[in-house]
Each structure stands twice: as C-alpha cells, then as structure tokens.
XYZ file of C-alpha atoms in Angstrom:
567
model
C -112.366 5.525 -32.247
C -112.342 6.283 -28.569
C -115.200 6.181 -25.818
C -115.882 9.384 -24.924
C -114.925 9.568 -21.583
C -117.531 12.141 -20.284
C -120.444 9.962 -21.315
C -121.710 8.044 -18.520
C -125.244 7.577 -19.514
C -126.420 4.315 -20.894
C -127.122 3.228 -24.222
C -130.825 3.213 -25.012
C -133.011 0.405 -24.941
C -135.287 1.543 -27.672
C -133.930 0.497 -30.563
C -136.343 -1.172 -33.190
C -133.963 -4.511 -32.625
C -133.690 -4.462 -28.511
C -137.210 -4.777 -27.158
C -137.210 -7.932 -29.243
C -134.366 -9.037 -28.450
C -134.423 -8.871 -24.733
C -137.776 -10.680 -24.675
C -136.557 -13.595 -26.539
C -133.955 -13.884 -24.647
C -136.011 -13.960 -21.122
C -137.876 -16.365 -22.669
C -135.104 -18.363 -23.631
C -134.118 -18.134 -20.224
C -137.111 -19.365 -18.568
C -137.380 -22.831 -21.068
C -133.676 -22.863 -20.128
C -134.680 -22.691 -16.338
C -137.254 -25.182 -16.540
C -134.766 -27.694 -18.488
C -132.144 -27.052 -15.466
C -134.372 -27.738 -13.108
C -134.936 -31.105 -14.748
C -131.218 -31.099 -15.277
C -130.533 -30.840 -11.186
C -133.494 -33.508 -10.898
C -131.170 -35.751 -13.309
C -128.118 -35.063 -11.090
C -130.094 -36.152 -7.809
C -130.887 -39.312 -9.002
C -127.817 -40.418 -10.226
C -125.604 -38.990 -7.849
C -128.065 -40.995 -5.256
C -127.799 -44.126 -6.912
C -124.462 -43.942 -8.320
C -122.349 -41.310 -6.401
C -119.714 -39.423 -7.627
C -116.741 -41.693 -7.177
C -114.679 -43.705 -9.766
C -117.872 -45.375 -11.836
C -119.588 -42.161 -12.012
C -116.330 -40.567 -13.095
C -115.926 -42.988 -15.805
C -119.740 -42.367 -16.692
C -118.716 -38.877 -17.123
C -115.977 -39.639 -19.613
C -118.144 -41.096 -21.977
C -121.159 -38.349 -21.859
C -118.062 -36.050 -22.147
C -117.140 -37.086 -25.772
C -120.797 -36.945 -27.854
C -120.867 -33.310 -25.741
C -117.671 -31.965 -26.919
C -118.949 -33.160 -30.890
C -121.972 -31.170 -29.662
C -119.857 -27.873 -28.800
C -117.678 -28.254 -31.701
C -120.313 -29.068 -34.548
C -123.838 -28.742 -32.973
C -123.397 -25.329 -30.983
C -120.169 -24.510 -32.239
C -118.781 -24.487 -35.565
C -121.493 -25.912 -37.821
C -123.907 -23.452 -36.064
C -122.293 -20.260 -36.213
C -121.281 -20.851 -39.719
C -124.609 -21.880 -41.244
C -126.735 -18.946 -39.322
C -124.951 -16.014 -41.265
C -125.147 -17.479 -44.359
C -128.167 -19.186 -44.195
C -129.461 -15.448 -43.475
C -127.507 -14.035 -46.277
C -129.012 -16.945 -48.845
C -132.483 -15.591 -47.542
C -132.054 -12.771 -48.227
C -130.518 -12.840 -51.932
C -132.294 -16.163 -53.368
C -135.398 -16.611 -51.201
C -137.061 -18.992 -48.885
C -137.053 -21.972 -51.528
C -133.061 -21.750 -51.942
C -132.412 -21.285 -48.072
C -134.041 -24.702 -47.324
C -132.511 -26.731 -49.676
C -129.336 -25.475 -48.370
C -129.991 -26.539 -44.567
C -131.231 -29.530 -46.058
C -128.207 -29.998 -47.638
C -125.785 -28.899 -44.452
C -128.412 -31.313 -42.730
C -127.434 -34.395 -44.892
C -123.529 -33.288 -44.951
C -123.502 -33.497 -41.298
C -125.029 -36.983 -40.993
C -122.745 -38.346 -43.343
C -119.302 -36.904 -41.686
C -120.462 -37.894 -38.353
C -121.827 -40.999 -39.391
C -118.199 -41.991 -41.022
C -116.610 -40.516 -37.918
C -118.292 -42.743 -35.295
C -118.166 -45.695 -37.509
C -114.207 -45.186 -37.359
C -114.522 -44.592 -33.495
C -116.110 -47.672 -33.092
C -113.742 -49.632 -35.142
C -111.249 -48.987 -32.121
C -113.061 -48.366 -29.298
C -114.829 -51.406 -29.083
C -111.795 -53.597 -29.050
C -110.068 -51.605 -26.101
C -112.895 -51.558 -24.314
C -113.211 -55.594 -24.424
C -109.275 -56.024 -24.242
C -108.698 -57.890 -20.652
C -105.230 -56.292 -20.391
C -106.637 -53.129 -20.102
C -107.260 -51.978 -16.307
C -110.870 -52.163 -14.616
C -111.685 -48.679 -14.724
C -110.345 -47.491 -17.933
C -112.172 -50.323 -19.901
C -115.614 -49.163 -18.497
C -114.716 -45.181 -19.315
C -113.687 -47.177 -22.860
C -117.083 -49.204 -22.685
C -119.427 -46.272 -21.956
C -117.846 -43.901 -25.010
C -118.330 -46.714 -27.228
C -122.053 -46.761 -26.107
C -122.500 -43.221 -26.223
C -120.374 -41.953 -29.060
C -123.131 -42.576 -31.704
C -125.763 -39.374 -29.716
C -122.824 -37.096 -30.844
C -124.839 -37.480 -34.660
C -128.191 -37.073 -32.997
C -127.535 -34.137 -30.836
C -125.669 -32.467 -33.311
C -128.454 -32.698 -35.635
C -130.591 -31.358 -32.831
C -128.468 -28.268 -32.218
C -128.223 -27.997 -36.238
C -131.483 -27.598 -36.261
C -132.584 -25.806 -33.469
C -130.258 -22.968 -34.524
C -132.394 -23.249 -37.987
C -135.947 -22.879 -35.938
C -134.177 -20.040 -33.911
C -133.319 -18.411 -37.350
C -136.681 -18.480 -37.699
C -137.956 -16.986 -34.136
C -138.567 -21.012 -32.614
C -137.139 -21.043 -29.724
C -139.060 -23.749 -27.797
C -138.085 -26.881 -28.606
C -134.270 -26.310 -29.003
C -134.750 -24.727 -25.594
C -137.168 -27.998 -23.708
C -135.671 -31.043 -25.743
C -132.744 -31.377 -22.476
C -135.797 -32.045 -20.589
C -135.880 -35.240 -23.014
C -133.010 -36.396 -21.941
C -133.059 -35.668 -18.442
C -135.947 -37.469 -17.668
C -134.869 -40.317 -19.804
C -131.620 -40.235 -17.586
C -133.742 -39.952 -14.027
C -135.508 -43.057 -15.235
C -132.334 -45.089 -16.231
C -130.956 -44.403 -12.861
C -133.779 -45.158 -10.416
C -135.246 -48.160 -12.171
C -132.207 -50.591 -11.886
C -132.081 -49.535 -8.208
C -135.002 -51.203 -7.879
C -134.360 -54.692 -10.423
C -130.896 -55.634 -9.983
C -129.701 -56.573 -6.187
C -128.032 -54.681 -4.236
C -124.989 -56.717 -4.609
C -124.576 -56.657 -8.066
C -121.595 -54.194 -9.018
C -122.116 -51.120 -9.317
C -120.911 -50.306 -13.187
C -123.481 -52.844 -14.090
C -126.159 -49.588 -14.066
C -123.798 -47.925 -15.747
C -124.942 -49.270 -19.092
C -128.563 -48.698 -18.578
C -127.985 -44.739 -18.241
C -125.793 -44.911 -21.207
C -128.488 -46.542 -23.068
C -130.944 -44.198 -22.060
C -128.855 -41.248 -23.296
C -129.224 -43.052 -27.176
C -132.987 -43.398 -26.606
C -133.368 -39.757 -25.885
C -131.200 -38.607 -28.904
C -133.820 -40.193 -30.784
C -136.422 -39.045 -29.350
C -135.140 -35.625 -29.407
C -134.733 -35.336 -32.910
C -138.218 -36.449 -33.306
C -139.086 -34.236 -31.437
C -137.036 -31.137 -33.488
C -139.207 -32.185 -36.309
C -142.723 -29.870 -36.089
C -140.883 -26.975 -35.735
C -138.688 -27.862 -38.651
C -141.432 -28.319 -40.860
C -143.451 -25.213 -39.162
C -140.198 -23.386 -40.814
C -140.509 -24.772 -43.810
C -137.475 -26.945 -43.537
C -138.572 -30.955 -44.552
C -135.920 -33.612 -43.781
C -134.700 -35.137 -46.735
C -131.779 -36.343 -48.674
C -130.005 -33.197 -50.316
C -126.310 -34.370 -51.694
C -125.947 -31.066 -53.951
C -122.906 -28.783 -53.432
C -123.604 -25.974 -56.046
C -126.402 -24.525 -53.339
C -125.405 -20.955 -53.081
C -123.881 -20.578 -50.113
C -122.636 -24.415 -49.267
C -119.319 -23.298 -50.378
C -119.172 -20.809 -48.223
C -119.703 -22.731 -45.341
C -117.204 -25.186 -46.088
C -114.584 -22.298 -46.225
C -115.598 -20.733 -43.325
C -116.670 -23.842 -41.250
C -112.575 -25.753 -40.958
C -111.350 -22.638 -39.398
C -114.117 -22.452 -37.326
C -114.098 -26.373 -36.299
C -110.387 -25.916 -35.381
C -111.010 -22.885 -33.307
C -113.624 -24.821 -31.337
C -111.765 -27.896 -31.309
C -109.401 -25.474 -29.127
C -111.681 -24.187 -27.248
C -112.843 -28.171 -26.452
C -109.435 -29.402 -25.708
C -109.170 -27.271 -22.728
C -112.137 -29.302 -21.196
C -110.747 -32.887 -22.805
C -107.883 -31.801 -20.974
C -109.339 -30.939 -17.712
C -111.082 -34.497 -17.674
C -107.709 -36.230 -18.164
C -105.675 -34.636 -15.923
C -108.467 -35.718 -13.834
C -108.433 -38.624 -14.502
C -104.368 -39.717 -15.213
C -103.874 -37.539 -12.077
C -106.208 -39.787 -9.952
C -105.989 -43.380 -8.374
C -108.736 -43.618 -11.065
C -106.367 -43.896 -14.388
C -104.155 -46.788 -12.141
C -106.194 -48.650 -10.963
C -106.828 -47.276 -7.291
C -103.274 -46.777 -7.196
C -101.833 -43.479 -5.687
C -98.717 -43.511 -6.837
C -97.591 -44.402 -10.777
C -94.369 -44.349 -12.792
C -93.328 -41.720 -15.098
C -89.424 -42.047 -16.672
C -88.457 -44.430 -13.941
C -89.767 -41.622 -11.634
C -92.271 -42.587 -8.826
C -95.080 -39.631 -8.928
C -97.484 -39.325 -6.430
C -100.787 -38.146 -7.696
C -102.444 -34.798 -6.552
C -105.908 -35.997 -6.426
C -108.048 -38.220 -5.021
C -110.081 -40.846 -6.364
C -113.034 -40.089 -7.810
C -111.845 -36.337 -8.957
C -113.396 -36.513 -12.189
C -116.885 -36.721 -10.453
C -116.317 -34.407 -8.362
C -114.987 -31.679 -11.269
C -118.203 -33.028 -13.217
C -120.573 -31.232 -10.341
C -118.462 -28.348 -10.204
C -119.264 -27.869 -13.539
C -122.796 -28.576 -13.582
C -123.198 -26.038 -10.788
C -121.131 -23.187 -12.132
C -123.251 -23.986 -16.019
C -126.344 -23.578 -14.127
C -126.602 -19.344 -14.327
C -124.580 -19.527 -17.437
C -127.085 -21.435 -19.272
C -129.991 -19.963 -17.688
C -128.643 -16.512 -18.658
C -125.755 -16.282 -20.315
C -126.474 -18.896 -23.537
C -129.854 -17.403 -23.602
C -128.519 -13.933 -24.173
C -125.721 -15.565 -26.731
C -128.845 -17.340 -28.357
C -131.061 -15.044 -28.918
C -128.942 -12.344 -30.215
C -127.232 -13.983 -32.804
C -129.364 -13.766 -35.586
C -129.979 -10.491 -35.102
C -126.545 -9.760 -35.214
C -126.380 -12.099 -38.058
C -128.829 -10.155 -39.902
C -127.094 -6.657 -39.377
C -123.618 -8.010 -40.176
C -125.652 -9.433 -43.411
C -126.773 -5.615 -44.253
C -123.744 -4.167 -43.200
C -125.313 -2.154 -40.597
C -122.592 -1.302 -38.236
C -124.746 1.036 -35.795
C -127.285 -1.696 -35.180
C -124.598 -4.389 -34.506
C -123.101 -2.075 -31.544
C -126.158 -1.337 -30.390
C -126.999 -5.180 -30.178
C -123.559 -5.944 -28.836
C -124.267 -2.930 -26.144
C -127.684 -4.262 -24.894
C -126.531 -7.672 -24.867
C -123.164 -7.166 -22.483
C -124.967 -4.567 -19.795
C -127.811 -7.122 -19.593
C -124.812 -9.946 -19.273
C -123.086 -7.837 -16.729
C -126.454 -6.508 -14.778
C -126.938 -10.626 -14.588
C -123.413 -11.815 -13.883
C -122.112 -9.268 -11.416
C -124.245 -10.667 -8.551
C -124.674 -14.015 -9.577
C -121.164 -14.688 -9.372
C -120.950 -13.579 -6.185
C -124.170 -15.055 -5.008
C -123.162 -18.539 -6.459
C -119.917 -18.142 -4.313
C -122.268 -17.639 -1.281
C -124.804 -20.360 -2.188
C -122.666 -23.232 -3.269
C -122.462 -25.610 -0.532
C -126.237 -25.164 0.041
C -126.934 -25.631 -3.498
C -124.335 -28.535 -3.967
C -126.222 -30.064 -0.520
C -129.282 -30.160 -1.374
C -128.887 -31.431 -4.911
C -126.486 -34.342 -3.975
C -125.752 -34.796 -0.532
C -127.430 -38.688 0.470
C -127.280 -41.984 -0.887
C -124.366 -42.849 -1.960
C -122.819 -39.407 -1.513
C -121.150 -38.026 1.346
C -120.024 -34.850 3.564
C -116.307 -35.324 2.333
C -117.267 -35.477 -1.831
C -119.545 -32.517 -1.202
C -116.963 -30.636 0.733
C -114.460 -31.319 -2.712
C -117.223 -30.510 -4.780
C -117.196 -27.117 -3.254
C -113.997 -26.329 -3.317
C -114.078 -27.014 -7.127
C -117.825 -24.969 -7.577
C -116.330 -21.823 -6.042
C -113.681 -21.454 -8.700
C -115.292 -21.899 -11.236
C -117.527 -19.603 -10.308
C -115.376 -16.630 -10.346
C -115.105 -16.681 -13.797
C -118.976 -16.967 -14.421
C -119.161 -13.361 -15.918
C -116.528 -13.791 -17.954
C -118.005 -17.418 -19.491
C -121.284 -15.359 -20.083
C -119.550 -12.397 -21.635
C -117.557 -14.763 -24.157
C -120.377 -15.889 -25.800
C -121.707 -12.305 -26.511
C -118.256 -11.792 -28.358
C -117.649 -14.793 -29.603
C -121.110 -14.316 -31.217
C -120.021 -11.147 -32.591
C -117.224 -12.548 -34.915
C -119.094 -15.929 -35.717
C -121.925 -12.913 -37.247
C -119.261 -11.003 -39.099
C -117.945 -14.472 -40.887
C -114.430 -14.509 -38.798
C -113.329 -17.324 -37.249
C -109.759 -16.851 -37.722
C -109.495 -14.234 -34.603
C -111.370 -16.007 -32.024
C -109.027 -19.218 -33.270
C -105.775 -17.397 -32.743
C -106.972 -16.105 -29.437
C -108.042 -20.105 -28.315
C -104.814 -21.497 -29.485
C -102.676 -18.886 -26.800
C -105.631 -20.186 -24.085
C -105.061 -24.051 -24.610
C -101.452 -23.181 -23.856
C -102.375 -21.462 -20.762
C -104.661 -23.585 -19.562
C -102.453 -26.342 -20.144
C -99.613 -24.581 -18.237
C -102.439 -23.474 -14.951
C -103.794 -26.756 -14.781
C -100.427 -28.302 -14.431
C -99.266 -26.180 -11.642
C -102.134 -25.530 -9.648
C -103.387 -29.010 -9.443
C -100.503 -29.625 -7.371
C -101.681 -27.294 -4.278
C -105.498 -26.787 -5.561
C -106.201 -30.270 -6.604
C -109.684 -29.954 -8.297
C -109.572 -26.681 -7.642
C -107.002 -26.012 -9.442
C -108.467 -27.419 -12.730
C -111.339 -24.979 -11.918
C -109.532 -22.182 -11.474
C -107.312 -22.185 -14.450
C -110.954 -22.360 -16.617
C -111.616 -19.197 -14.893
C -108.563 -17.843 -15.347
C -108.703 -18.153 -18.988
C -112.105 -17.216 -19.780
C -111.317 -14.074 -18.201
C -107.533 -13.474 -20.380
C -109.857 -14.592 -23.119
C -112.979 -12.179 -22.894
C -110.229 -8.698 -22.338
C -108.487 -9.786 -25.644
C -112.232 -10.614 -27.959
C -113.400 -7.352 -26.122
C -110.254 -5.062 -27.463
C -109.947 -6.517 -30.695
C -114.054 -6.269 -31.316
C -113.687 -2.579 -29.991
C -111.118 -2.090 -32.363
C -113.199 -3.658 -35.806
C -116.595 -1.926 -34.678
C -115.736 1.401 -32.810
C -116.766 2.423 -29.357
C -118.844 0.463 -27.526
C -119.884 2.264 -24.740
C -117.400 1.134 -22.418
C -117.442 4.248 -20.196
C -120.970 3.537 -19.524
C -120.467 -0.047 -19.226
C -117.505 0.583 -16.304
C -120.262 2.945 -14.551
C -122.863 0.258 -15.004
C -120.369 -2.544 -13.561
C -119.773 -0.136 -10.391
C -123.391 0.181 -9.955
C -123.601 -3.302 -9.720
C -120.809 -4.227 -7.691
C -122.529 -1.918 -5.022
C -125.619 -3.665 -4.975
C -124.340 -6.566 -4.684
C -121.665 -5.734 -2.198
C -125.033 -5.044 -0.070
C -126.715 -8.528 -1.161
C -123.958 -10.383 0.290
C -123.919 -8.606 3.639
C -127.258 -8.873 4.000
C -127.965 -12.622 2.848
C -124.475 -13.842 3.985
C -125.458 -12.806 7.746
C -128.552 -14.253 7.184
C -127.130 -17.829 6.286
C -124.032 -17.195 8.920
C -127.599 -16.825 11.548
C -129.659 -19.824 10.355
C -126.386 -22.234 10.540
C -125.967 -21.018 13.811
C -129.185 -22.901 14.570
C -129.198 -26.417 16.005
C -131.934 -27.929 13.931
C -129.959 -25.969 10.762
C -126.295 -27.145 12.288
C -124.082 -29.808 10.764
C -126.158 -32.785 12.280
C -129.069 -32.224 9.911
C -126.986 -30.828 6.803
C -129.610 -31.734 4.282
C -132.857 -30.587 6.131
C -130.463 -26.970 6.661
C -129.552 -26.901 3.143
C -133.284 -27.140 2.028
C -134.472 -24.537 4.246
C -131.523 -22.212 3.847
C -131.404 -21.884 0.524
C -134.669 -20.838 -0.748
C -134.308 -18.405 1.983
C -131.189 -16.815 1.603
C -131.688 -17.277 -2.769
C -134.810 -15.039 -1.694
C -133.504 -11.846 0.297
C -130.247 -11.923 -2.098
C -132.984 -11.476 -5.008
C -135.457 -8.513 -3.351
C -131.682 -7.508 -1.653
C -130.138 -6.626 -5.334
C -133.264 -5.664 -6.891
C -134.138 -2.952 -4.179
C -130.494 -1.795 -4.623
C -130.979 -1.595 -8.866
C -133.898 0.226 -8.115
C -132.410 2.572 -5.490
C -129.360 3.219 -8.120
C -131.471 3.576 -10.965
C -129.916 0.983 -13.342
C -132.168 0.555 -16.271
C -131.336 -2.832 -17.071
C -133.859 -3.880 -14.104
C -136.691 -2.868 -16.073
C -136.150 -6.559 -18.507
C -134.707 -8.656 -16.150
C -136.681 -11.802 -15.716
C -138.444 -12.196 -11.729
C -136.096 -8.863 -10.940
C -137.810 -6.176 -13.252
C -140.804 -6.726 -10.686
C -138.385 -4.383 -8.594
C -138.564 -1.318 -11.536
C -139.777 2.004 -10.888
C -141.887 2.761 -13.636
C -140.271 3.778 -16.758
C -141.401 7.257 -16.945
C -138.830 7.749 -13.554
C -136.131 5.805 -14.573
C -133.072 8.251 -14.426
C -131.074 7.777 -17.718
C-alpha cells in the first residue's frame, strides 16, 4: 500500500489512544529530566574527583557490563517479551493469572542471573588478583567483579518497572536513577575528603563501585509499593505451565540474541577503546600484533573520554526519545493484542512526528551546545581544557545520529508489540558487521570520533531498513506528511541556529566570556543561548503551524490556540 502522495496534512491527534499517550509520555519525560539532572550532578562529581583518564576509564568498564545485562534483559529482551504477553494473559485469563505469571518471569530471572554472575565470579575474581596481569587491566577486572552482581538487581528493576508501566506507573521506574546517582555523588566526594591526597587514585575507585551495589538494593526496594499497588507481590513462583510462560521462553532467545547484537556494538566500542589505547598496555603507545609493531590511534584515557560523549549525546535521547519508546509500548502492545491494525499506525504515526518535531532541532542544537554543555558539567578538578576538547570531538558525532537513536526505539517497539524479534535480529546482525568494519577504519583518522561516528552511522542504516520493512507489514504510514513535517522543522531550526549560534559566536567574543574564564563563560552562555534556541524554534513552529507544538513539554507554551491551528 502506497502513501498517497497528494496528502500533506497531518495525521490527527484525536484519537481515543493519543491524548493519553502523549501525556504519559511528557510526563515520562519530565521524571526522566529530573533523574538527568541528577545524572549530570553524578558526572560532576566524579569527573572532579576522579577525571576522565585511565582509572576512570577502567571505572567505566565495569559499570559497562551490569548495563549491557540491563539493555539485554532488563530493557531489552525480557521486557519487550513479557509486556505483550503479559497483556494478552490479561486479557484472556484475568488479573489473578497475569500476576502469577510476572511472578513467575520475576523468579526465572533471579535464578538465570543469579547462576550467571556466580559463574562470572568464578573467573573474574582470579584475573583480577593475578599479579601477572598489567596495572590497569586488573582494576577494569577488579571493578566488574564488584559490580557484576547490580546486573540481577537492575534487571529486576527494569522487569518490573515495565510491569508498573503495564499498569499506567510510571514514577518510580522513571526516579529510581536518582537512587543511584546520588548514591554515586556521595561515593565520590566523601573519600576526597578521608583518604590523603596521596593515596592512589584507584583506591576510590572501590568505594563508587560499592556504592553502585548499595543503590541496586535500594532501588529494588524501592520498586516494591508500586508493585504491590499493581497487584503484583514478590514471591517464589517456580511453575512453568502459567499460560503464557511458554511463550515467552520462545519468543524471549531470539529476542536476547538480537539485543545481545545490538550490545556488542557498544562492548565493542569500549574495547577498541580500550586495546587501541596506552590504557590496554600499560601506558604503552605502541604494542605488538604478528611480530608487527602497531602504533595505537588513541590516546590514553579514550575510554573516558567516549564515556562523556555518550552521556551527553543519551541526555535528549532519554529525556525524549525513551520516554516516547516507553510510554507507547503498551499501547501498542494492547492493539497488536486485539489485532487492531488502524490504531497501531495511528500510535506509530503520533509517536515518530512527536520524535521528529523533538529530534530535528535537538540534534542540531546539541551540535551547537556541546562544548558549553561538556564545560560546565566537567571542566575543573582533575579535568582539563585538552580532555574536554576530545570529549567534544566525540559528543558532536554522536550527536548526528540523535534522531535516528530516538526513532529506533519507536520501531523497534513496533515489532517487540507484534511478537517479532526475528526481523529486528537479522537487521542487528548486518549492523554489528558494519559497525565493526566503521570503527576499524575511522578510528585511524577520527580517533574517538571515529567510534562515535560509526554509532551514528548505523543507527541511521538501521532506522531506513525497520522503517521500510514496518511500512511494508502495516501499510502506509503517513510518510508524505511526515517528509512535510521534517521540512517544517528543518526550517525552524535552520533559523534557531542562526539566531542562537550568533548569539554564542557574540558572548565568546567577550573578555570576561573568552578562553581565560572558560567555566564562568560556559555557565553563563549556556542557559542563555539553551534559552533563545527554545522561544527561537517555538516561535518558528508556531509561525509554520506544526501541530505537534501544541504537546510538547516547556514548547507547547508557544501554541496558538487549537481552534487556529492550520491542519
């Protein structure tokens, strides 16, 4: 079925599913916003105390690994399994049968990932103490070991925050980061103060690693009321005739090897990093390879570097983009579940022109805004010019790709509702190998930037092929409208940029703003330009009548009232 291509108008908002929708998702977004902002206050302090050189890079190995379990079983596979057919079990066999099963998928996952990080440990712990090993690579050993066991607790977390979402919660999957970012702040200002200042460095190390354990505890605690609010009560359920637990099983080991694909390309990223660094040879530059000398690409500390390029460029895309993903998907859950085609398109329609309306400008805005924003988050202490100058260059290219990582989810979504994991799988296998074969090449002439730019570069192969292949299972999907929408938006923000770029290019210009105070420039600067970019973009929505400025969050204050709102 083609898109007509003489209808430019947009799809209505007014479906019974939308208004709903949209507002859970802005409210998503603003417990998102207020869990970043703790997030960046996390970053500041240990970036302060720690920096962002070879310890913090082999910090970032070890949070890496309980995070990718997170993707692939919390957020990922487990998730987007259990929601459709937790919805379907609902529906067929009641309330009663429905909890026993996440009960059930609740006690499965313990016990897998409870027999998983039991075998980690087995050899982990041993490398980690192994005196052969080199400096740097035993404490990147040392802090997984520490860390690996909050891959059970923040999978359960995620497990059951999709469960509360399933049931409208959305609160306390959306605030328990805050948990652990304060727990984190904590960990790294307090042995500032007890241990001397000549005590090594790494020796802190272990105190933030122990306070990410302590708030995977207290996070699950804190999952708890709302689980019970939804008439979910943890307990031991070891039955696997629940209708529906088969079902998950089948589904789920596609599904965990599509995600495990989808992880590797970030594993991968970290260890090219890493090997590719004085940091994986002991400060060396150079290291053999088949009786070849190779001198590496990077410099030291690369990892931590690549680690705030990535918290920066997941900063919109969490705040917007998994909000959107989040709160859709059990609606589109429940219309796969009822086989209701029309309302599934028009889910998947309101859901990508509020992506775009978002994305368009904030990936060009976050180009604009990075080395204020990376400034005035890390620059001092232990950090200087020169790792915020390579933290840049990483930021900006990942942020090309930021509508693209937003729009992925929406699709991805899509599938994960309709019970196939096999396409998105295929699709992820073809990315690893093009990552794989980017990262490779541009790290060469790119360096960090090159590992950033192949992400991009992928998520954006990857969201064209979801988009034709979803087209192609559900019909039209507005896409005519959508490119009109896109133009729209590229126009206002092509005027955002002019006008909040010149204002930055003027305030830098100033000597109390110039190079001499960077972090006193960054502070003012930014609020400033972040400001006019904001009323910039929203003026211009208003002025070309795009209707998804009506339910954007602080923009929709912009709106002309509804009853003037060209359609």
């Amino acid at each position: 079925m083609a898109d007509n291509p003489h209808n430019t108008s947009p799809p209505p908002d007014a479906s019974p599913a939308a208004p709903g929708f949209v507002s859970q998702a802005n409210l998503i977004s603003r417990l998102t916003l207020v869990s970043r902002v703790f997030g960046l206050l996390r970053d500041k302090a240990c970036s302060y105390f720690l920096g962002v050189g070879t310890e913090w890079s082999a910090f970032w190995m070890g949070f890496q690994v309980p995070n990718l379990f997170r993707r692939i079983f919390g957020e990922g596979a487990l998730t987007a399994v259990f929601l459709p057919v937790y919805r379907d079990v609902q529906q067929k066999h009641g309330e009663a049968t429905a909890a026993k099963l996440a009960q059930a998928v609740l006690t499965s996952l313990v016990l897998i990932l409870g027999s998983l990080i039991a075998l980690g440990e087995i050899f982990l712990v041993p490398a980690a103490l192994n005196p052969h090993v080199l400096p740097a690579n035993r404490l990147a050993l040392a802090m997984i070991a520490i860390m690996l066991p909050y891959a059970l607790f923040v999978c359960v977390v995620a497990l059951a925050g999709a469960i509360c979402a399933n049931h409208h919660r959305f609160a306390a999957q959306a605030a328990s980061p805050i948990i652990l970012n304060i727990l984190m702040c904590s960990a790294a200002a307090v042995p500032a103060w007890l241990l001397s200042a000549h005590e090594p460095l790494h020796l802190r190390l272990y105190w933030l690693a122990g306070a990410v354990l302590l708030a995977g505890l207290v996070q699950m605690a804190a999952m708890m009321p709302s689980m019970i609010a939804s008439g979910i009560r943890p307990r031991w359920v070891l039955a696997t005739t629940i209708p529906g637990f088969g079902a998950i099983l089948r589904n789920m080991l596609p599904m965990i090897a599509g995600m495990s694909v989808v992880q590797l390309n970030t594993f991968m990223d970290s260890q090219i990093a890493w090997w590719l660094s004085p940091d994986g040879h002991g400060g060396h530059a150079t290291f053999s390879l088949l009786h070849w000398s190779v001198h590496v690409p990077m410099l030291a500390g690369a990892l931590g570097k690549l680690s705030v390029a990535q918290r920066i460029y997941l900063l919109p895309v969490g705040v917007f983009g998994v909000a959107t993903a989040t709160a859709i998907f059990p609606r589109l859950a429940a219309a796969a579940a009822q086989h209701d085609q029309p309302a599934m398109k028009q889910l998947l329609q309101t859901a990508m022109r509020k992506s775009l309306f978002l994305s368009v400008p904030t990936t060009a805005g976050m180009l604009l805004i990075a080395p204020l924003l990376i400034t005035s988050i890390y620059f001092g202490g232990r950090v200087s010019a020169a790792d915020i100058e390579r933290a840049v260059w990483a930021t900006r290219w990942f942020c090309i790709g930021i509508w693209a990582f937003e729009l992925q989810m929406i699709l991805l979504r899509a599938f994960y509702a309709m019970q196939d994991a096999r396409t998105p799988l295929k699709i992820a296998v073809s990315m690893v190998a093009l990552n794989f074969s980017l990262n490779l090449t541009l790290v060469w002439f790119m360096q960090e930037g090159g590992l950033a730019a192949s992400t991009s570069i992928c998520a954006i192969v990857q969201c064209g092929l979801l988009l034709l292949i979803l087209r192609r299972r559900v019909g039209a999907l507005g896409l005519s409208a959508m490119i009109a929408l896109i133009a729209r938006c590229i126009a206002a923000t092509t005027v955002m940029i002019f006008i909040a770029g010149s204002l930055d290019y003027g305030l830098a210009t100033l000597a109390w703003f110039g190079p001499q105070h960077r972090l006193l420039g960054a502070l003012v600067r930014l609020p400033l330009v972040l400001a006019v970019a904001a009323g910039v973009y929203g003026l211009m929505a208003r002025w070309l009548n795009i209707p998804e400025l009506r339910t954007a969050p602080v923009l929709r204050r912009f709106a002309k009232p509804a009853a003037h709102m060209a359609t």
